[in-house]
XYZ file of C-alpha atoms in Angstrom:
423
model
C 151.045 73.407 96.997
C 147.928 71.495 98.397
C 147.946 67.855 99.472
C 145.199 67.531 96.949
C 148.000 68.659 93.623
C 150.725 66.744 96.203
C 148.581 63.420 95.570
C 147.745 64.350 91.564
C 151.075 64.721 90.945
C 152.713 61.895 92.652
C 152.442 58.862 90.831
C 153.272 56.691 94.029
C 150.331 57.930 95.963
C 147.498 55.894 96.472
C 144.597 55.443 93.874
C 141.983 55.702 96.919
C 143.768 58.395 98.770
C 141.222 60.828 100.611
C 141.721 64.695 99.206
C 142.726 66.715 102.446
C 139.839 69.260 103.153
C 139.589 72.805 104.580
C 139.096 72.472 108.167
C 136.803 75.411 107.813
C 134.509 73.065 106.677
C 134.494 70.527 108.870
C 133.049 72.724 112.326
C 129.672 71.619 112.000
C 130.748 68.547 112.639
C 132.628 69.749 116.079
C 129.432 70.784 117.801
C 129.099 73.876 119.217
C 132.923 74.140 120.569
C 133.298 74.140 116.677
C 130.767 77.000 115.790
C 132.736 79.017 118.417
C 135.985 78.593 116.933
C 134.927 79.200 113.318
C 132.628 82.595 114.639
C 136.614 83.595 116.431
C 138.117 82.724 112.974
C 135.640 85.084 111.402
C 136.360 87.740 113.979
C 139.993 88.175 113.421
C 139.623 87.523 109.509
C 136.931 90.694 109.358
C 134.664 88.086 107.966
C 130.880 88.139 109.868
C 128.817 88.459 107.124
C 125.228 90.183 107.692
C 125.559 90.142 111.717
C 126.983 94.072 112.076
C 124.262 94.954 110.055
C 121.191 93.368 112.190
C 122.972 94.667 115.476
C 122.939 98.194 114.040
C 119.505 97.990 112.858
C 118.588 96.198 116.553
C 120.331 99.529 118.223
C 118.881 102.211 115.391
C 115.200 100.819 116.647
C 116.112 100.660 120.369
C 117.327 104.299 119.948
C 114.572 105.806 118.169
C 111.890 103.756 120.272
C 113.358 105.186 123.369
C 112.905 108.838 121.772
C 109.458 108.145 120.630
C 107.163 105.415 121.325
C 105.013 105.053 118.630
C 108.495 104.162 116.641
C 108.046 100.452 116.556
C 104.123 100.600 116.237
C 102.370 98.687 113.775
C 101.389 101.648 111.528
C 104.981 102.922 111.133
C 106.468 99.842 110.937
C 104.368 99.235 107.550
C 105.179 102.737 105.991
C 108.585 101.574 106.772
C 107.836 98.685 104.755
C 106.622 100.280 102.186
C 108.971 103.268 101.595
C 111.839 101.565 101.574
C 110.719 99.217 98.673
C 111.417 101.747 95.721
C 114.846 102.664 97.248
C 115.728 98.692 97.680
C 114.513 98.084 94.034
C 116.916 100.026 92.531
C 119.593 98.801 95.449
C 119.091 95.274 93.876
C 120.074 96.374 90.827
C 122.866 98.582 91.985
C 124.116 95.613 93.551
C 125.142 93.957 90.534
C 126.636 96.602 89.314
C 129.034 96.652 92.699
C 129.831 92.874 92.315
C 131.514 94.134 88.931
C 133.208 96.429 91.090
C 131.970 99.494 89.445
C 129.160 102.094 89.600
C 125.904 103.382 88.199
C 125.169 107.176 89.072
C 122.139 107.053 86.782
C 119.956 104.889 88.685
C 118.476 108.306 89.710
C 117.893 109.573 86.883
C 116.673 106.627 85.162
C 113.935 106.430 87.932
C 112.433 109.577 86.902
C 112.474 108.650 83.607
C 110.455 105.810 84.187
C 107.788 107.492 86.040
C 107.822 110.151 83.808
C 107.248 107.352 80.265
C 104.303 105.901 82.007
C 102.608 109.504 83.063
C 103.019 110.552 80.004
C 101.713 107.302 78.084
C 98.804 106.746 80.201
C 97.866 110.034 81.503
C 98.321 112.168 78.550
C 98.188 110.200 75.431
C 95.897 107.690 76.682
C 97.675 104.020 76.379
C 96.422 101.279 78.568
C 98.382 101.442 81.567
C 99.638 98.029 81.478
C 101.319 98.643 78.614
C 102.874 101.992 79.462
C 104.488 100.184 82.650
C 106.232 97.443 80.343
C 107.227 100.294 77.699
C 108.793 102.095 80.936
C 110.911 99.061 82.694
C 111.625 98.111 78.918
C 113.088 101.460 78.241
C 114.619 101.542 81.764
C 116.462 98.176 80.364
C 117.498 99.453 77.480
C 118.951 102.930 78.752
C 121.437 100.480 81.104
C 122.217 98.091 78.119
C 123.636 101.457 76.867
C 125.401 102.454 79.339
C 126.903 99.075 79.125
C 127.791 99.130 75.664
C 129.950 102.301 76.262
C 131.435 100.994 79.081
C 132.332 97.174 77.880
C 132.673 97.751 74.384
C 133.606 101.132 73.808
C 136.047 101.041 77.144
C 134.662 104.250 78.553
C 135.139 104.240 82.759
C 131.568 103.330 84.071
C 131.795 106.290 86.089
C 131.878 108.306 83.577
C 129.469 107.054 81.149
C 126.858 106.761 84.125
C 127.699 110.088 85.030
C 126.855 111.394 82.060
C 123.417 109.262 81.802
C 122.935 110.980 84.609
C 122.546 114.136 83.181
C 121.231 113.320 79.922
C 118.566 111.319 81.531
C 117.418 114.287 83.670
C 117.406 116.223 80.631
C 114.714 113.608 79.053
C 112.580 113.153 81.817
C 112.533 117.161 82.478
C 111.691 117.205 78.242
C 109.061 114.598 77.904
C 107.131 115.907 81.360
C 106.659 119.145 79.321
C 106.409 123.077 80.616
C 104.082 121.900 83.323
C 106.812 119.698 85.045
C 103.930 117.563 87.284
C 101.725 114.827 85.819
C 99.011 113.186 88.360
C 98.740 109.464 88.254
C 95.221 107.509 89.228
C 96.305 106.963 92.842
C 93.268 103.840 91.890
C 95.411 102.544 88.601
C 98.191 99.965 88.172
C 101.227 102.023 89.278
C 99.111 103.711 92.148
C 97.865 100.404 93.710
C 101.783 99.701 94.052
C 102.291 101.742 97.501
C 98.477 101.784 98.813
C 97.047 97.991 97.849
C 97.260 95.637 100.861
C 96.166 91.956 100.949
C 93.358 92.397 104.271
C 92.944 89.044 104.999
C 95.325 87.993 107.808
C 95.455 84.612 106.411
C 98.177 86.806 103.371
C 100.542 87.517 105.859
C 100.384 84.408 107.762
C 100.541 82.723 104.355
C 103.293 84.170 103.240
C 105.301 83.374 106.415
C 104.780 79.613 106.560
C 105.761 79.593 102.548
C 108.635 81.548 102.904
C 109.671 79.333 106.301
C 108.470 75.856 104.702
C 110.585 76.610 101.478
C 113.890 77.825 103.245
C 113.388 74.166 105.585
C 112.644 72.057 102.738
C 115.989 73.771 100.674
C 118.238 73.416 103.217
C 116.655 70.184 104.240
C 117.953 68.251 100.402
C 120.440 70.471 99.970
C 122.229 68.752 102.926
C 120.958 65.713 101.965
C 122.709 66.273 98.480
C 125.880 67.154 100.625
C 126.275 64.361 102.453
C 124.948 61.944 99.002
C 128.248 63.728 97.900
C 130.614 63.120 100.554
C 131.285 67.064 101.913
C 130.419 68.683 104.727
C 126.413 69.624 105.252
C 124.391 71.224 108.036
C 123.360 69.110 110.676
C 119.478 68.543 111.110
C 119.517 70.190 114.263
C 120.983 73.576 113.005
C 119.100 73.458 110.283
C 116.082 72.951 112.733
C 117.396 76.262 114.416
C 118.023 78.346 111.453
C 114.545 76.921 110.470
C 113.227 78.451 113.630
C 115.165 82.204 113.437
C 113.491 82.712 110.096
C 110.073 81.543 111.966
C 110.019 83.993 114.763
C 111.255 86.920 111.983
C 108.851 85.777 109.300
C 105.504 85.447 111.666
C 106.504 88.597 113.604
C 106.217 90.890 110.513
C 103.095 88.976 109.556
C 101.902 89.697 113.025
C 102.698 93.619 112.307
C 101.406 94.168 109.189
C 98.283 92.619 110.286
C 97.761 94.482 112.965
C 97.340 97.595 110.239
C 95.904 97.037 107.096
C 97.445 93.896 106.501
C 100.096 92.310 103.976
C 101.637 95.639 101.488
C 101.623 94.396 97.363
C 105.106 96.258 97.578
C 106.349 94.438 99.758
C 105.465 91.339 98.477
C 106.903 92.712 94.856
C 109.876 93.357 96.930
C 110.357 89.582 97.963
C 109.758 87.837 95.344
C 112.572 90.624 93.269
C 114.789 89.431 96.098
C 114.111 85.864 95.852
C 114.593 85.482 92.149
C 117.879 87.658 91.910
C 119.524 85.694 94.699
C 118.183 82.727 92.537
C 120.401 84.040 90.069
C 123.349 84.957 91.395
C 124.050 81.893 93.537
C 122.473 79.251 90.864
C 122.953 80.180 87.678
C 125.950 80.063 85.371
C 125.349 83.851 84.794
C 125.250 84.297 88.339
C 128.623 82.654 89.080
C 130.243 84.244 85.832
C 128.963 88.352 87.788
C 131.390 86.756 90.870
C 133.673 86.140 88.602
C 134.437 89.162 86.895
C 134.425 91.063 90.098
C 137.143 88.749 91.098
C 139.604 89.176 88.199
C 138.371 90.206 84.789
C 141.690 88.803 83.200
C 140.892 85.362 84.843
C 137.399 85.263 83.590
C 138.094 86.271 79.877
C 141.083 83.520 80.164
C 138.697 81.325 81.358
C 136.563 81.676 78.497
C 133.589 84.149 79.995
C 132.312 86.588 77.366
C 132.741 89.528 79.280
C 131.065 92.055 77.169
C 127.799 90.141 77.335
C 127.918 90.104 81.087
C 129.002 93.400 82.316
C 126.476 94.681 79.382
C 123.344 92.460 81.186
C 124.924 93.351 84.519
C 124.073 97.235 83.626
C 120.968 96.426 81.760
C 119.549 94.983 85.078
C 120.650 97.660 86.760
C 118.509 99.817 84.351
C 115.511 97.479 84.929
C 115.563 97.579 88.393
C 116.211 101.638 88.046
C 112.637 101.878 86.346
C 111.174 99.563 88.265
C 111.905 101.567 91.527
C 111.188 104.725 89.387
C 107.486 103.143 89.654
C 106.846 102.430 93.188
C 108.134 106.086 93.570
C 105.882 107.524 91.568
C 103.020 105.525 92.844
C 104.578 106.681 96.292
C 103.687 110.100 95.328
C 101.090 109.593 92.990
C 102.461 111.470 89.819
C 105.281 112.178 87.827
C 107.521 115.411 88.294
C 110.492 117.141 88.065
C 111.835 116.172 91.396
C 111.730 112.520 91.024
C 115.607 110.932 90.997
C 116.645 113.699 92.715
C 117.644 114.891 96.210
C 119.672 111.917 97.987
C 117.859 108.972 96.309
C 120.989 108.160 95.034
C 123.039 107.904 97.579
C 120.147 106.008 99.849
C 120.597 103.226 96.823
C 124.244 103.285 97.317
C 123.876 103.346 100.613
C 121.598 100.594 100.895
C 123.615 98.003 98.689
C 126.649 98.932 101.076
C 125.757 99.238 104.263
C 123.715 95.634 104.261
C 127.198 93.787 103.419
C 127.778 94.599 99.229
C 131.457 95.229 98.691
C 132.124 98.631 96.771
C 135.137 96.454 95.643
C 133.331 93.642 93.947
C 133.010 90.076 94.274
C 131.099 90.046 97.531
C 127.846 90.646 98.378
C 124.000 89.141 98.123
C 120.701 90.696 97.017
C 119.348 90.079 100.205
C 122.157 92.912 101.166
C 119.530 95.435 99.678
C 116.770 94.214 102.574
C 119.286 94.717 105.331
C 121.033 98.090 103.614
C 117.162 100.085 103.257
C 115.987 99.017 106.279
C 118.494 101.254 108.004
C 118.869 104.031 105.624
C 114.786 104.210 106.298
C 114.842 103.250 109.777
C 116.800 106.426 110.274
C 115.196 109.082 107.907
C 111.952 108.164 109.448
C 113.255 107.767 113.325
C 114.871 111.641 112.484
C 111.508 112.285 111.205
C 109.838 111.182 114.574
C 112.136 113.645 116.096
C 111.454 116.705 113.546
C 115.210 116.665 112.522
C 115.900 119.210 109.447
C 116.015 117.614 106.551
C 120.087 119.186 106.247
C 120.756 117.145 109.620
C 119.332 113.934 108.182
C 121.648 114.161 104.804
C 124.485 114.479 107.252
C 124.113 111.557 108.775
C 123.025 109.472 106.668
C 126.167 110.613 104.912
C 128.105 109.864 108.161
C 126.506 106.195 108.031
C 127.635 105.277 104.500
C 131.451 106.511 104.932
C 131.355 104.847 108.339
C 129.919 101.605 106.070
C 132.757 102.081 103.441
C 135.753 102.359 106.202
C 134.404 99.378 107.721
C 134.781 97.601 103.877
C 137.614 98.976 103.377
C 139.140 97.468 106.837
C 137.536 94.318 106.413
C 139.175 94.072 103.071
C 142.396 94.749 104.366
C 141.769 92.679 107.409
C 140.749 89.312 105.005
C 143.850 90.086 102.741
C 146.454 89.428 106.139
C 144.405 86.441 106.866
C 145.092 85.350 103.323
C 141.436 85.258 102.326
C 141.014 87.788 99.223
């Protein structure tokens, strides 16, 4: 038992007695001996967050730029950018899912779909565009809020009920495309504009940066100043100064890329803003601490009065948002709707992508921001193998080899944090 239940439940103790805390919390306050301790805590718990992730990425880029120069030059740097948004679209999504500690394999599918409703509204019968892309990440929505109902009310396995959406999805995109199989999209409409529309002016990018810098500072700035108002632990100004300055050099450096091409990609600032208001979600909202929850224990959170139904069925119906939305920077990627799209690996790159940037495929850990980190190497790699004129085969096989070495390393981590008495 804790000091802190020691002290409720003695009525001798003192009325003003201070609650013991976790030491844990307390190394900010140790200087940097105390950073170095908790980062060797964190080494023999399995617990270092994003860090594997970036070194990997820093090696995949130092690798492939040895092979081939023009790796890390401005121009493929931004069709990096830009490819990997569809893929970490429907990664964000997928990543709720995996905090439930299940799975969606109709992410896929339900991508094509959605490319497929807005070819066919807009192309064929005519509908404003507009209007065809909210009927398509509306019925994206809705195919996941079924696949939730079967799973949380019915009691049908997730896998199952997603692998059958799967194939019934395929079915309907393959159906409503008709005998031709291949609508063309206006590469100059909405959903084409998504992939090829950049903001030219340099002041965009720059923009962007000092927003994105001068709102993490002025967050972490109050939120420490709401820590200490409270009495527990709270960054320091000084590493807050220094975390201030990491996202600087990050933030202007891609600004200093993408201008040096055609300037700031609309996809990827779609991208940002999707990651920005998910992890808004998950780490500030009740409905974002009730997702944790349930991947925790679902017998604790029903006992503690969660509705579970609701939230695992939301939890898939985002998935099937972010599924459609993806869907559409696909087909803009491509410029048309056809039988292909939601096929071939893209699957597994979403999986992939959620894992491999720090999601557990256990639930109850894991950030949106995982699906920058995660697509960034699964992209990295397909177009460093590219680079190199690697067969297509070769590629699936490692990329393949990366996400079971990314699963052992969960699964090791897992086992690593249970000895140290941390899950």
């Amino acid at each position: 038992m804790s000091t802190e239940h020691l002290a409720d439940s003695n009525p001798e103790a003192p009325a003003d007695a201070i609650p013991a805390v976790d030491p844990r919390l307390l190394v900010r306050e140790e200087g940097f001996s105390g950073y170095l301790q908790e980062f060797g805590r964190k080494l023999k718990a399995g617990d270092l967050g994003s860090l594997p992730v970036v070194l990997g990425l820093v090696i995949i880029w130092s690798i492939f730029q040895g092979l081939n120069s023009n790796f890390l030059s401005a121009e493929n740097l931004n069709n990096i950018a830009v490819t990997m948004v569809a893929t970490g679209m429907m990664a964000v999504g997928i990543i709720f899912v995996l905090l439930l500690g299940e799975i969606d394999l109709s992410v896929g599918s339900v991508s094509g779909v959605s490319g497929a409703i807005v070819a066919v509204l807009s192309v064929t019968h005519g509908m404003n565009e507009w209007l065809a892309v909210l009927v398509a990440i509306a019925s994206g929505a809705a195919i996941g809020a079924i696949h939730g109902f079967f799973f949380a009310r019915i009691g049908a396995p997730a896998f199952a009920v997603t692998l059958s959406g799967l194939l019934f999805w395929s079915g309907f995109m393959l159906q409503i495309l008709g005998s031709n199989g291949t609508i063309n999209l206006d590469s100059d409409g909405v959903v084409g504009k998504l992939t090829t529309y950049y903001f030219s002016d340099v002041a965009a990018a720059y923009g962007l940066a000092a927003v994105a810098v001068g709102a993490y500072f002025v967050g972490a700035f109050f939120d420490a100043r709401r820590r200490v108002a409270a009495g527990v632990p709270s960054r320091p100004p000084v590493e807050i100064l220094l975390r201030t300055g990491v996202l600087a050099v990050f933030a202007f450096g891609a600004a200093v890329v993408f201008n040096q091409y055609k300037g700031l990609p609309l996809a990827v600032l779609l991208f940002l803003v999707a990651l920005v208001g998910t992890d808004f979600v998950l780490r500030r909202t009740g409905f974002g601490r009730k997702v944790f929850a349930l991947g925790g224990s679902v017998e604790a959170s029903r006992r503690a009065g969660i509705n579970v139904t609701a939230v695992r069925i939301t939890v898939f119906s985002l998935a099937g948002t972010f599924a459609a939305i993806g869907g559409l920077f696909w087909a803009s990627k491509i410029a048309a709707a056809n039988q292909s799209a939601g096929a071939g690996d893209l699957l597994m790159n979403v999986i992939a992508a959620a894992v491999i940037g720090g999601t557990s495929l256990f639930g109850g850990r894991g950030r949106t921001w995982n699906a920058l980190l995660g697509v960034m190497v699964i992209t990295s790699i397909q177009y460093g193998l590219a680079l190199e004129g690697i067969a297509t085969p070769i590629q699936y096989m490692i990329t393949g080899a990366v996400l079971l070495a990314t699963v052992v390393i969960d699964s090791v981590t897992r086992k690593t944090q249970k000895t140290a008495g941390r899950a």
